[in-house]
CSV table of N, CA, C and O in Angstrom, one decimal:
chain,number,residue,atom,x,y,z
T,11,UNK,N,151.8,68.0,-100.8
T,11,UNK,CA,152.6,67.1,-100.1
T,11,UNK,C,152.2,65.6,-100.7
T,11,UNK,O,151.0,65.4,-101.2
T,12,UNK,N,153.1,64.8,-101.0
T,12,UNK,CA,152.8,63.7,-101.6
T,12,UNK,C,153.5,62.6,-100.5
T,12,UNK,O,154.4,62.7,-99.8
T,13,UNK,N,152.5,61.8,-100.1
T,13,UNK,CA,152.9,60.5,-99.2
T,13,UNK,C,152.7,59.3,-100.0
T,13,UNK,O,151.6,59.2,-100.8
T,14,UNK,N,153.6,58.3,-99.6
T,14,UNK,CA,153.3,56.9,-100.3
T,14,UNK,C,153.4,56.0,-99.0
T,14,UNK,O,154.2,56.2,-98.1
T,15,UNK,N,152.5,55.2,-98.9
T,15,UNK,CA,152.3,54.0,-97.9
T,15,UNK,C,152.6,52.7,-98.5
T,15,UNK,O,152.2,52.4,-99.5
T,16,UNK,N,153.4,52.2,-97.7
T,16,UNK,CA,153.8,50.6,-97.9
T,16,UNK,C,153.3,49.9,-96.6
T,16,UNK,O,153.7,50.4,-95.5
T,17,UNK,N,152.8,48.9,-96.9
T,17,UNK,CA,152.4,47.8,-95.9
T,17,UNK,C,153.8,47.1,-95.5
T,17,UNK,O,154.3,46.6,-96.5
T,18,UNK,N,154.3,47.0,-94.3
T,18,UNK,CA,155.5,45.9,-94.1
T,18,UNK,C,155.2,45.0,-93.0
T,18,UNK,O,154.3,45.3,-92.0
T,19,UNK,N,156.0,44.1,-92.7
T,19,UNK,CA,155.8,43.0,-92.0
T,19,UNK,C,156.2,43.4,-90.5
T,19,UNK,O,155.7,43.3,-89.6
T,20,UNK,N,157.2,44.2,-90.6
T,20,UNK,CA,158.0,44.7,-89.4
T,20,UNK,C,158.6,45.8,-89.6
T,20,UNK,O,159.2,46.3,-90.6
T,21,UNK,N,158.5,47.1,-88.6
T,21,UNK,CA,158.9,48.4,-88.6
T,21,UNK,C,160.4,48.7,-88.6
T,21,UNK,O,160.9,49.1,-89.7
T,22,UNK,N,161.0,48.0,-87.8
T,22,UNK,CA,162.5,48.3,-87.7
T,22,UNK,C,163.3,47.8,-88.8
T,22,UNK,O,164.2,48.6,-89.3
T,23,UNK,N,163.1,46.4,-89.2
T,23,UNK,CA,163.9,46.1,-90.3
T,23,UNK,C,163.7,47.0,-91.6
T,23,UNK,O,164.5,47.4,-92.5
T,24,UNK,N,162.2,47.4,-91.8
T,24,UNK,CA,162.0,48.2,-92.9
T,24,UNK,C,162.7,49.7,-93.0
T,24,UNK,O,163.2,50.2,-93.8
T,25,UNK,N,162.6,50.2,-91.7
T,25,UNK,CA,163.3,51.5,-91.5
T,25,UNK,C,165.1,51.3,-91.8
T,25,UNK,O,165.5,52.2,-92.3
T,26,UNK,N,165.7,50.4,-91.1
T,26,UNK,CA,167.0,50.2,-91.5
T,26,UNK,C,167.3,50.1,-92.9
T,26,UNK,O,168.4,50.5,-93.5
T,27,UNK,N,166.4,49.2,-93.6
T,27,UNK,CA,166.5,48.9,-95.1
T,27,UNK,C,166.3,50.5,-95.9
T,27,UNK,O,167.5,50.7,-96.6
T,28,UNK,N,165.4,51.1,-95.6
T,28,UNK,CA,165.2,52.4,-96.6
T,28,UNK,C,166.1,53.4,-95.8
T,28,UNK,O,166.5,54.2,-97.0
T,29,UNK,N,166.7,53.6,-94.8
T,29,UNK,CA,167.6,54.5,-94.5
T,29,UNK,C,169.1,54.0,-94.7
T,29,UNK,O,169.8,54.9,-95.1
T,30,UNK,N,169.3,52.8,-94.6
T,30,UNK,CA,170.7,52.4,-94.5
T,30,UNK,C,171.2,52.3,-96.0
T,30,UNK,O,172.3,52.9,-96.5
T,31,UNK,N,170.2,51.7,-97.1
T,31,UNK,CA,170.4,51.3,-98.4
T,31,UNK,C,169.9,52.5,-99.3
T,31,UNK,O,170.4,52.5,-100.5
T,32,UNK,N,168.8,53.1,-99.2
T,32,UNK,CA,168.1,53.9,-99.9
T,32,UNK,C,168.1,55.3,-99.9
T,32,UNK,O,167.5,56.2,-100.7
T,33,UNK,N,168.8,55.8,-98.8
T,33,UNK,CA,169.0,57.4,-98.7
T,33,UNK,C,167.7,58.1,-97.7
T,33,UNK,O,167.5,59.3,-98.0
T,34,UNK,N,166.7,57.2,-97.4
T,34,UNK,CA,165.8,57.8,-96.5
T,34,UNK,C,166.1,58.3,-95.2
T,34,UNK,O,166.9,58.1,-94.6
T,35,UNK,N,165.4,59.3,-94.6
T,35,UNK,CA,165.7,59.8,-93.3
T,35,UNK,C,164.5,59.5,-92.5
T,35,UNK,O,163.2,59.8,-93.0
T,36,UNK,N,164.5,59.1,-91.2
T,36,UNK,CA,163.4,58.9,-90.4
T,36,UNK,C,163.0,60.3,-90.0
T,36,UNK,O,163.6,61.1,-89.2
T,37,UNK,N,161.7,60.6,-90.2
T,37,UNK,CA,160.8,61.8,-89.7
T,37,UNK,C,160.0,61.5,-88.3
T,37,UNK,O,160.1,62.2,-87.4
T,38,UNK,N,159.5,60.4,-88.0
T,38,UNK,CA,158.7,60.1,-87.1
T,38,UNK,C,158.5,58.4,-86.9
T,38,UNK,O,158.9,57.7,-88.1
T,39,UNK,N,158.6,58.1,-85.6
T,39,UNK,CA,158.5,56.6,-85.6
T,39,UNK,C,157.5,56.3,-84.6
T,39,UNK,O,157.8,56.8,-83.3
T,40,UNK,N,156.7,55.4,-84.6
T,40,UNK,CA,155.9,54.8,-83.4
T,40,UNK,C,155.9,53.4,-83.5
T,40,UNK,O,154.8,52.9,-84.0
T,41,UNK,N,157.1,52.9,-83.3
T,41,UNK,CA,157.2,51.4,-83.5
T,41,UNK,C,156.6,50.6,-82.5
T,41,UNK,O,156.4,51.1,-81.4
T,42,UNK,N,155.9,49.6,-82.7
T,42,UNK,CA,156.2,48.7,-83.8
T,42,UNK,C,155.2,48.9,-84.8
T,42,UNK,O,154.9,47.8,-85.8
T,43,UNK,N,154.1,49.9,-85.0
T,43,UNK,CA,153.3,50.0,-86.0
T,43,UNK,C,153.5,50.7,-87.1
T,43,UNK,O,152.8,50.8,-87.9
T,44,UNK,N,154.3,51.8,-86.9
T,44,UNK,CA,154.4,53.1,-87.9
T,44,UNK,C,155.8,53.7,-87.9
T,44,UNK,O,156.3,54.0,-86.9
T,45,UNK,N,156.0,54.2,-89.1
T,45,UNK,CA,157.1,55.3,-89.3
T,45,UNK,C,156.8,56.0,-90.4
T,45,UNK,O,156.1,55.6,-91.3
T,46,UNK,N,157.3,57.2,-90.4
T,46,UNK,CA,157.3,58.1,-91.6
T,46,UNK,C,158.7,58.5,-91.9
T,46,UNK,O,159.4,59.0,-91.2
T,47,UNK,N,159.1,58.2,-93.2
T,47,UNK,CA,160.5,58.4,-93.8
T,47,UNK,C,160.4,59.5,-94.6
T,47,UNK,O,159.3,59.8,-95.2
T,48,UNK,N,161.5,60.3,-95.2
T,48,UNK,CA,161.5,61.1,-96.2
T,48,UNK,C,162.6,61.1,-97.0
T,48,UNK,O,163.7,60.7,-96.9
T,49,UNK,N,162.3,61.6,-98.5
T,49,UNK,CA,163.5,61.6,-99.2
T,49,UNK,C,163.0,62.4,-100.4
T,49,UNK,O,162.2,62.3,-101.0
T,50,UNK,N,164.1,63.4,-100.7
T,50,UNK,CA,163.6,64.3,-102.0
T,50,UNK,C,162.1,65.2,-101.9
T,50,UNK,O,161.3,64.8,-102.7
T,51,UNK,N,161.9,65.4,-100.7
T,51,UNK,CA,160.5,66.1,-100.5
T,51,UNK,C,159.4,65.2,-100.5
T,51,UNK,O,158.1,65.6,-100.9
T,52,UNK,N,159.4,63.9,-100.5
T,52,UNK,CA,158.3,62.8,-100.6
T,52,UNK,C,158.5,62.2,-99.1
T,52,UNK,O,159.3,61.7,-98.6
T,53,UNK,N,157.2,62.1,-98.4
T,53,UNK,CA,157.3,61.6,-97.3
T,53,UNK,C,156.8,60.0,-97.5
T,53,UNK,O,155.6,59.8,-98.5
T,54,UNK,N,157.2,59.2,-96.8
T,54,UNK,CA,157.0,57.6,-97.1
T,54,UNK,C,156.7,56.9,-95.9
T,54,UNK,O,157.3,57.0,-94.8
T,55,UNK,N,155.4,56.4,-95.9
T,55,UNK,CA,154.7,55.9,-94.6
T,55,UNK,C,155.0,54.6,-94.6
T,55,UNK,O,154.6,53.8,-95.5
T,56,UNK,N,155.5,53.8,-93.6
T,56,UNK,CA,155.5,52.7,-93.4
T,56,UNK,C,154.6,52.2,-92.3
T,56,UNK,O,154.3,52.6,-91.0
T,57,UNK,N,153.6,51.1,-92.6
T,57,UNK,CA,152.6,50.8,-91.6
T,57,UNK,C,152.9,49.3,-91.4
T,57,UNK,O,152.9,48.5,-92.5
T,58,UNK,N,152.3,48.7,-90.4
T,58,UNK,CA,152.0,47.2,-90.3
T,58,UNK,C,150.8,46.9,-90.5
T,58,UNK,O,149.6,47.7,-90.2
T,59,UNK,N,150.2,45.6,-90.9
T,59,UNK,CA,149.0,45.2,-91.1
T,59,UNK,C,148.5,44.7,-89.5
T,59,UNK,O,147.2,44.5,-89.7
T,60,UNK,N,148.9,45.4,-88.7
T,60,UNK,CA,148.4,45.1,-87.2
T,60,UNK,C,148.5,46.1,-86.5
T,60,UNK,O,149.3,47.1,-86.9
T,61,UNK,N,147.7,46.3,-85.5
T,61,UNK,CA,148.0,47.7,-84.4
T,61,UNK,C,147.0,48.5,-84.5
T,61,UNK,O,145.8,48.1,-85.2
T,62,UNK,N,146.9,49.6,-83.9
T,62,UNK,CA,145.8,50.3,-83.6
T,62,UNK,C,145.6,51.5,-84.8
T,62,UNK,O,144.3,52.0,-85.1
T,63,UNK,N,146.4,51.5,-85.7
T,63,UNK,CA,146.1,52.7,-86.9
T,63,UNK,C,145.1,52.1,-88.0
T,63,UNK,O,144.9,51.1,-88.3
T,64,UNK,N,144.5,53.2,-88.6
T,64,UNK,CA,143.6,53.0,-89.7
T,64,UNK,C,144.1,52.1,-90.8
T,64,UNK,O,143.3,51.3,-91.5
T,65,UNK,N,145.3,52.2,-91.1
T,65,UNK,CA,146.0,51.5,-92.1
T,65,UNK,C,145.8,49.9,-92.0
T,65,UNK,O,146.0,49.2,-93.0
T,66,UNK,N,145.8,49.7,-90.7
T,66,UNK,CA,145.8,48.1,-90.3
T,66,UNK,C,144.5,47.3,-90.4
T,66,UNK,O,144.2,46.4,-90.1
T,67,UNK,N,143.4,48.3,-90.4
T,67,UNK,CA,141.9,47.6,-90.4
T,67,UNK,C,141.5,47.1,-91.8
T,67,UNK,O,141.8,47.5,-92.9
T,68,UNK,N,140.8,46.1,-91.5
T,68,UNK,CA,140.2,45.4,-92.7
T,68,UNK,C,139.5,46.0,-93.6
T,68,UNK,O,138.6,47.1,-93.1
T,69,UNK,N,139.3,46.0,-95.0
T,69,UNK,CA,138.1,46.7,-96.0
T,69,UNK,C,136.7,46.3,-95.2
T,69,UNK,O,136.6,45.1,-94.9
T,70,UNK,N,135.9,46.8,-95.9
T,70,UNK,CA,134.4,46.5,-95.7
T,70,UNK,C,134.3,45.1,-96.3
T,70,UNK,O,133.4,44.5,-95.6
T,71,UNK,N,135.0,44.7,-97.1
T,71,UNK,CA,134.7,43.2,-97.9
T,71,UNK,C,135.4,42.3,-96.9
T,71,UNK,O,135.6,40.8,-97.2
T,72,UNK,N,136.3,42.6,-95.7
T,72,UNK,CA,136.8,41.6,-94.9
T,72,UNK,C,138.4,41.5,-95.4
T,72,UNK,O,138.9,40.9,-94.7
T,73,UNK,N,138.7,42.0,-96.6
T,73,UNK,CA,140.1,41.7,-96.8
T,73,UNK,C,141.1,42.5,-96.1
T,73,UNK,O,140.8,43.6,-95.7
T,74,UNK,N,142.1,41.8,-95.7
T,74,UNK,CA,143.1,42.4,-94.6
T,74,UNK,C,144.5,42.9,-95.6
T,74,UNK,O,144.7,42.6,-96.3
T,75,UNK,N,145.1,44.3,-94.9
T,75,UNK,CA,146.2,44.6,-95.5
T,75,UNK,C,147.2,43.7,-95.4
T,75,UNK,O,147.6,42.7,-94.4
T,76,UNK,N,148.2,43.6,-96.5
T,76,UNK,CA,149.2,42.8,-96.5
T,76,UNK,C,150.4,43.2,-97.4
T,76,UNK,O,150.5,44.2,-98.1
T,77,UNK,N,151.6,42.9,-96.9
T,77,UNK,CA,152.7,43.4,-97.4
T,77,UNK,C,153.1,42.9,-98.9
T,77,UNK,O,152.6,41.6,-99.1
T,78,UNK,N,153.7,43.7,-99.6
T,78,UNK,CA,154.2,42.9,-101.3
T,78,UNK,C,153.3,42.3,-102.1
T,78,UNK,O,153.4,41.5,-102.8
T,79,UNK,N,152.0,43.2,-102.2
T,79,UNK,CA,151.0,42.6,-103.2
T,79,UNK,C,151.3,43.2,-104.2
T,79,UNK,O,151.6,44.5,-104.3
T,80,UNK,N,150.9,42.8,-105.4
T,80,UNK,CA,151.1,43.3,-106.6
T,80,UNK,C,152.1,44.1,-107.2
T,80,UNK,O,153.3,43.5,-107.0
T,81,UNK,N,152.1,44.7,-108.1
T,81,UNK,CA,153.3,45.4,-109.1
T,81,UNK,C,153.6,46.8,-108.5
T,81,UNK,O,154.4,47.3,-109.1
T,82,UNK,N,152.8,47.2,-107.8
T,82,UNK,CA,152.8,48.6,-107.5
T,82,UNK,C,154.1,48.8,-106.8
T,82,UNK,O,154.6,47.9,-106.2
T,83,UNK,N,154.9,50.1,-107.2
T,83,UNK,CA,156.3,50.4,-106.3
T,83,UNK,C,156.5,51.8,-106.7
T,83,UNK,O,156.0,52.2,-107.4
T,84,UNK,N,157.7,52.1,-105.7
T,84,UNK,CA,158.1,53.5,-105.6
T,84,UNK,C,159.2,53.3,-106.8
T,84,UNK,O,159.9,52.3,-107.0
T,85,UNK,N,159.6,54.5,-107.4
T,85,UNK,CA,160.8,54.3,-108.3
T,85,UNK,C,161.7,55.5,-107.8
T,85,UNK,O,161.2,56.7,-107.5
T,86,UNK,N,162.8,55.2,-107.9
T,86,UNK,CA,163.8,55.8,-107.2
T,86,UNK,C,164.8,56.0,-108.4
T,86,UNK,O,165.6,55.2,-108.9
T,87,UNK,N,165.4,57.3,-108.9
T,87,UNK,CA,165.8,57.6,-110.1
T,87,UNK,C,167.4,57.6,-109.5
T,87,UNK,O,167.8,58.0,-108.4
T,88,UNK,N,168.5,56.8,-110.1
T,88,UNK,CA,170.0,56.7,-109.9
T,88,UNK,C,170.8,57.1,-111.0
T,88,UNK,O,170.3,57.3,-112.1
T,89,UNK,N,171.9,57.6,-110.7
T,89,UNK,CA,172.8,58.2,-111.9
T,89,UNK,C,173.5,57.0,-112.6
T,89,UNK,O,174.1,57.2,-113.6
T,90,UNK,N,173.9,56.2,-111.6
T,90,UNK,CA,174.6,54.7,-112.2
T,90,UNK,C,174.1,53.5,-111.7
T,90,UNK,O,174.2,53.1,-110.6
T,91,UNK,N,173.1,53.2,-112.4
T,91,UNK,CA,172.3,52.0,-112.2
T,91,UNK,C,173.2,50.6,-111.8
T,91,UNK,O,173.2,49.9,-110.6
T,92,UNK,N,174.3,50.6,-112.5
T,92,UNK,CA,175.2,49.5,-112.4
T,92,UNK,C,176.1,49.3,-110.9
T,92,UNK,O,176.3,48.4,-110.3
T,93,UNK,N,176.4,50.5,-110.6
T,93,UNK,CA,176.8,50.8,-109.2
T,93,UNK,C,176.3,50.2,-108.1
T,93,UNK,O,176.4,49.9,-107.2
T,94,UNK,N,174.8,51.1,-108.3
T,94,UNK,CA,173.8,50.9,-107.1
T,94,UNK,C,173.6,49.3,-107.1
T,94,UNK,O,173.5,48.9,-106.0
T,95,UNK,N,173.6,48.7,-108.1
T,95,UNK,CA,173.2,47.1,-108.1
T,95,UNK,C,174.5,46.5,-107.3
T,95,UNK,O,174.2,45.6,-106.3
T,96,UNK,N,175.5,46.8,-107.6
T,96,UNK,CA,176.7,46.2,-107.1
T,96,UNK,C,176.7,46.3,-105.5
T,96,UNK,O,176.9,45.4,-104.6
T,97,UNK,N,176.4,47.7,-105.4
T,97,UNK,CA,176.3,48.1,-103.7
T,97,UNK,C,175.5,47.2,-103.0
T,97,UNK,O,175.6,46.6,-101.9
T,98,UNK,N,174.3,47.2,-103.4
T,98,UNK,CA,173.1,46.3,-102.9
T,98,UNK,C,173.2,45.2,-103.0
T,98,UNK,O,173.0,44.5,-101.9
T,99,UNK,N,173.8,44.5,-104.1
T,99,UNK,CA,174.0,43.0,-104.0
T,99,UNK,C,174.9,42.5,-103.0
T,99,UNK,O,175.2,41.5,-102.2
T,100,UNK,N,176.0,43.6,-102.8
T,100,UNK,CA,177.1,43.3,-101.8
T,100,UNK,C,176.8,43.3,-100.5
T,100,UNK,O,176.9,42.7,-99.5
T,101,UNK,N,175.6,44.0,-100.3
T,101,UNK,CA,174.7,44.1,-99.2
T,101,UNK,C,173.7,42.9,-98.7
T,101,UNK,O,173.1,42.8,-97.6
T,102,UNK,N,173.5,42.0,-99.7
T,102,UNK,CA,172.9,41.1,-99.6
T,102,UNK,C,171.2,41.3,-99.9
T,102,UNK,O,170.4,40.3,-99.8
T,103,UNK,N,171.0,42.4,-100.7
T,103,UNK,CA,169.7,42.8,-101.1
T,103,UNK,C,169.4,41.7,-102.2
T,103,UNK,O,169.9,41.4,-103.3
T,104,UNK,N,167.9,41.4,-102.1
T,104,UNK,CA,167.5,40.5,-103.2
T,104,UNK,C,166.8,41.4,-104.2
T,104,UNK,O,166.2,42.2,-104.2
T,105,UNK,N,167.2,40.9,-105.5
T,105,UNK,CA,166.6,41.5,-106.7
T,105,UNK,C,165.6,40.6,-107.4
T,105,UNK,O,165.7,39.5,-107.4
T,106,UNK,N,164.4,41.2,-107.8
T,106,UNK,CA,163.5,40.3,-108.7
T,106,UNK,C,164.1,39.9,-110.1
T,106,UNK,O,163.4,38.9,-110.6
T,107,UNK,N,164.7,41.0,-110.4
T,107,UNK,CA,164.9,40.8,-112.1
T,107,UNK,C,166.2,41.1,-112.2
T,107,UNK,O,167.1,41.8,-111.7
T,108,UNK,N,166.7,40.8,-113.6
T,108,UNK,CA,167.9,41.6,-114.2
T,108,UNK,C,167.5,43.0,-114.5
T,108,UNK,O,166.2,43.5,-114.9
T,109,UNK,N,168.4,43.6,-115.1
T,109,UNK,CA,168.1,45.1,-115.7
T,109,UNK,C,167.3,44.8,-117.0
T,109,UNK,O,167.7,44.1,-117.7
T,110,UNK,N,166.3,45.7,-116.9
T,110,UNK,CA,165.3,45.9,-118.2
T,110,UNK,C,165.7,47.3,-118.7
T,110,UNK,O,165.6,48.2,-118.0
T,111,UNK,N,166.1,47.3,-120.2
T,111,UNK,CA,166.2,48.6,-120.7
T,111,UNK,C,165.1,48.8,-121.6
T,111,UNK,O,164.8,48.0,-122.7
T,112,UNK,N,164.9,50.1,-121.8
T,112,UNK,CA,163.8,50.4,-122.8
T,112,UNK,C,164.2,51.7,-123.5
T,112,UNK,O,165.2,52.5,-122.8
T,113,UNK,N,163.3,52.5,-124.2
T,113,UNK,CA,163.6,53.7,-124.6
T,113,UNK,C,163.8,55.1,-123.8
T,113,UNK,O,164.4,55.6,-123.7
T,114,UNK,N,163.3,54.8,-122.3
T,114,UNK,CA,163.4,55.8,-121.4
T,114,UNK,C,164.4,55.5,-120.4
T,114,UNK,O,164.8,56.5,-119.8
T,115,UNK,N,165.2,54.3,-120.4
T,115,UNK,CA,166.2,54.1,-119.4
T,115,UNK,C,166.0,52.6,-119.0
T,115,UNK,O,165.6,51.8,-119.7
T,116,UNK,N,166.9,52.4,-117.9
T,116,UNK,CA,167.1,50.9,-117.5
T,116,UNK,C,166.6,51.0,-116.2
T,116,UNK,O,166.7,52.0,-115.2
T,117,UNK,N,166.2,49.9,-115.9
T,117,UNK,CA,165.5,49.6,-114.4
T,117,UNK,C,165.8,48.1,-114.0
T,117,UNK,O,165.8,47.3,-114.5
T,118,UNK,N,165.7,48.1,-112.8
T,118,UNK,CA,165.9,46.8,-112.0
T,118,UNK,C,165.0,46.9,-110.7
T,118,UNK,O,164.7,48.2,-110.0
T,119,UNK,N,164.2,45.8,-110.0
T,119,UNK,CA,163.5,45.7,-109.0
T,119,UNK,C,164.1,45.1,-108.0
T,119,UNK,O,164.4,43.9,-108.3
T,120,UNK,N,164.0,45.7,-106.7
T,120,UNK,CA,164.5,45.0,-105.7
T,120,UNK,C,163.5,44.8,-104.5
T,120,UNK,O,162.4,45.5,-104.5
T,121,UNK,N,163.6,44.0,-103.7
T,121,UNK,CA,162.8,43.9,-102.6
T,121,UNK,C,163.1,44.4,-101.3
T,121,UNK,O,164.3,44.3,-100.9
T,122,UNK,N,162.1,45.1,-100.4
T,122,UNK,CA,162.5,45.5,-99.1
T,122,UNK,C,162.4,44.3,-98.2
T,122,UNK,O,162.0,43.0,-98.8
T,123,UNK,N,162.5,44.4,-97.0
T,123,UNK,CA,162.6,43.3,-96.0
T,123,UNK,C,161.2,42.5,-96.0
T,123,UNK,O,161.1,41.5,-95.4
T,124,UNK,N,160.2,43.1,-96.0
T,124,UNK,CA,158.7,42.5,-96.2
T,124,UNK,C,158.3,42.3,-97.7
T,124,UNK,O,157.2,41.5,-97.9
T,125,UNK,N,159.3,42.2,-98.8
T,125,UNK,CA,159.0,41.7,-100.0
T,125,UNK,C,158.2,43.0,-101.0
T,125,UNK,O,157.9,42.5,-102.0
T,126,UNK,N,158.2,44.2,-100.4
T,126,UNK,CA,157.8,45.2,-101.1
T,126,UNK,C,158.7,45.8,-102.1
T,126,UNK,O,159.8,45.7,-102.1
T,127,UNK,N,158.1,45.8,-103.6
T,127,UNK,CA,159.3,46.1,-104.5
T,127,UNK,C,159.6,47.6,-104.6
T,127,UNK,O,158.8,48.5,-104.2
T,128,UNK,N,160.8,48.0,-105.1
T,128,UNK,CA,161.5,49.4,-105.2
T,128,UNK,C,162.0,49.3,-106.6
T,128,UNK,O,162.9,48.2,-106.8
T,129,UNK,N,161.8,50.1,-107.5
T,129,UNK,CA,162.4,50.1,-108.7
T,129,UNK,C,163.5,51.2,-108.5
T,129,UNK,O,163.3,52.3,-108.2
T,130,UNK,N,164.6,50.8,-109.2
T,130,UNK,CA,165.9,51.7,-109.4
T,130,UNK,C,166.0,52.0,-110.7
T,130,UNK,O,166.0,51.1,-111.5
T,131,UNK,N,165.8,53.3,-111.2
T,131,UNK,CA,165.8,53.7,-112.9
T,131,UNK,C,166.6,54.5,-113.0
T,131,UNK,O,167.1,55.7,-112.2
T,132,UNK,N,167.7,54.3,-114.1
T,132,UNK,CA,168.5,55.2,-114.7
T,132,UNK,C,168.0,55.9,-116.2
T,132,UNK,O,167.6,55.2,-116.9
T,133,UNK,N,167.4,56.8,-116.0
T,133,UNK,CA,166.9,57.5,-117.3
T,133,UNK,C,168.0,57.4,-118.4
T,133,UNK,O,169.3,57.4,-118.0
T,134,UNK,N,167.6,57.3,-119.6
T,134,UNK,CA,168.4,57.2,-120.7
T,134,UNK,C,169.2,58.6,-121.0
T,134,UNK,O,168.7,59.7,-120.8
T,135,UNK,N,170.2,58.5,-121.6
T,135,UNK,CA,171.3,59.6,-121.6
T,135,UNK,C,170.4,60.6,-122.8
T,135,UNK,O,170.2,60.5,-123.8
């Protein structure tokens, strides 16, 4: 089993974003602290930096969990990157960059409602 955890500011807007725009399904929900979504046999855990769960507890050095830190991100493969960008821009989704293309394909990074990065990737033909 593969699970990915993202810290989000609020559960409900995150669930709506991932299910409405990116094709995830809700498997379990314990709002306002936790939800588990799935897509393509991957479980995606959404947790808030507050609440009773272990993911909300500070590290031993005192640092607290936060949404949208760093460059870590999930990658979702798409068949037509241009169409996906058009669809999401029409819905008001924020993109961090323009399409970047390399030998493996093309990618763009968008933000979820808490500022966590999500990469859409179209493999090279």
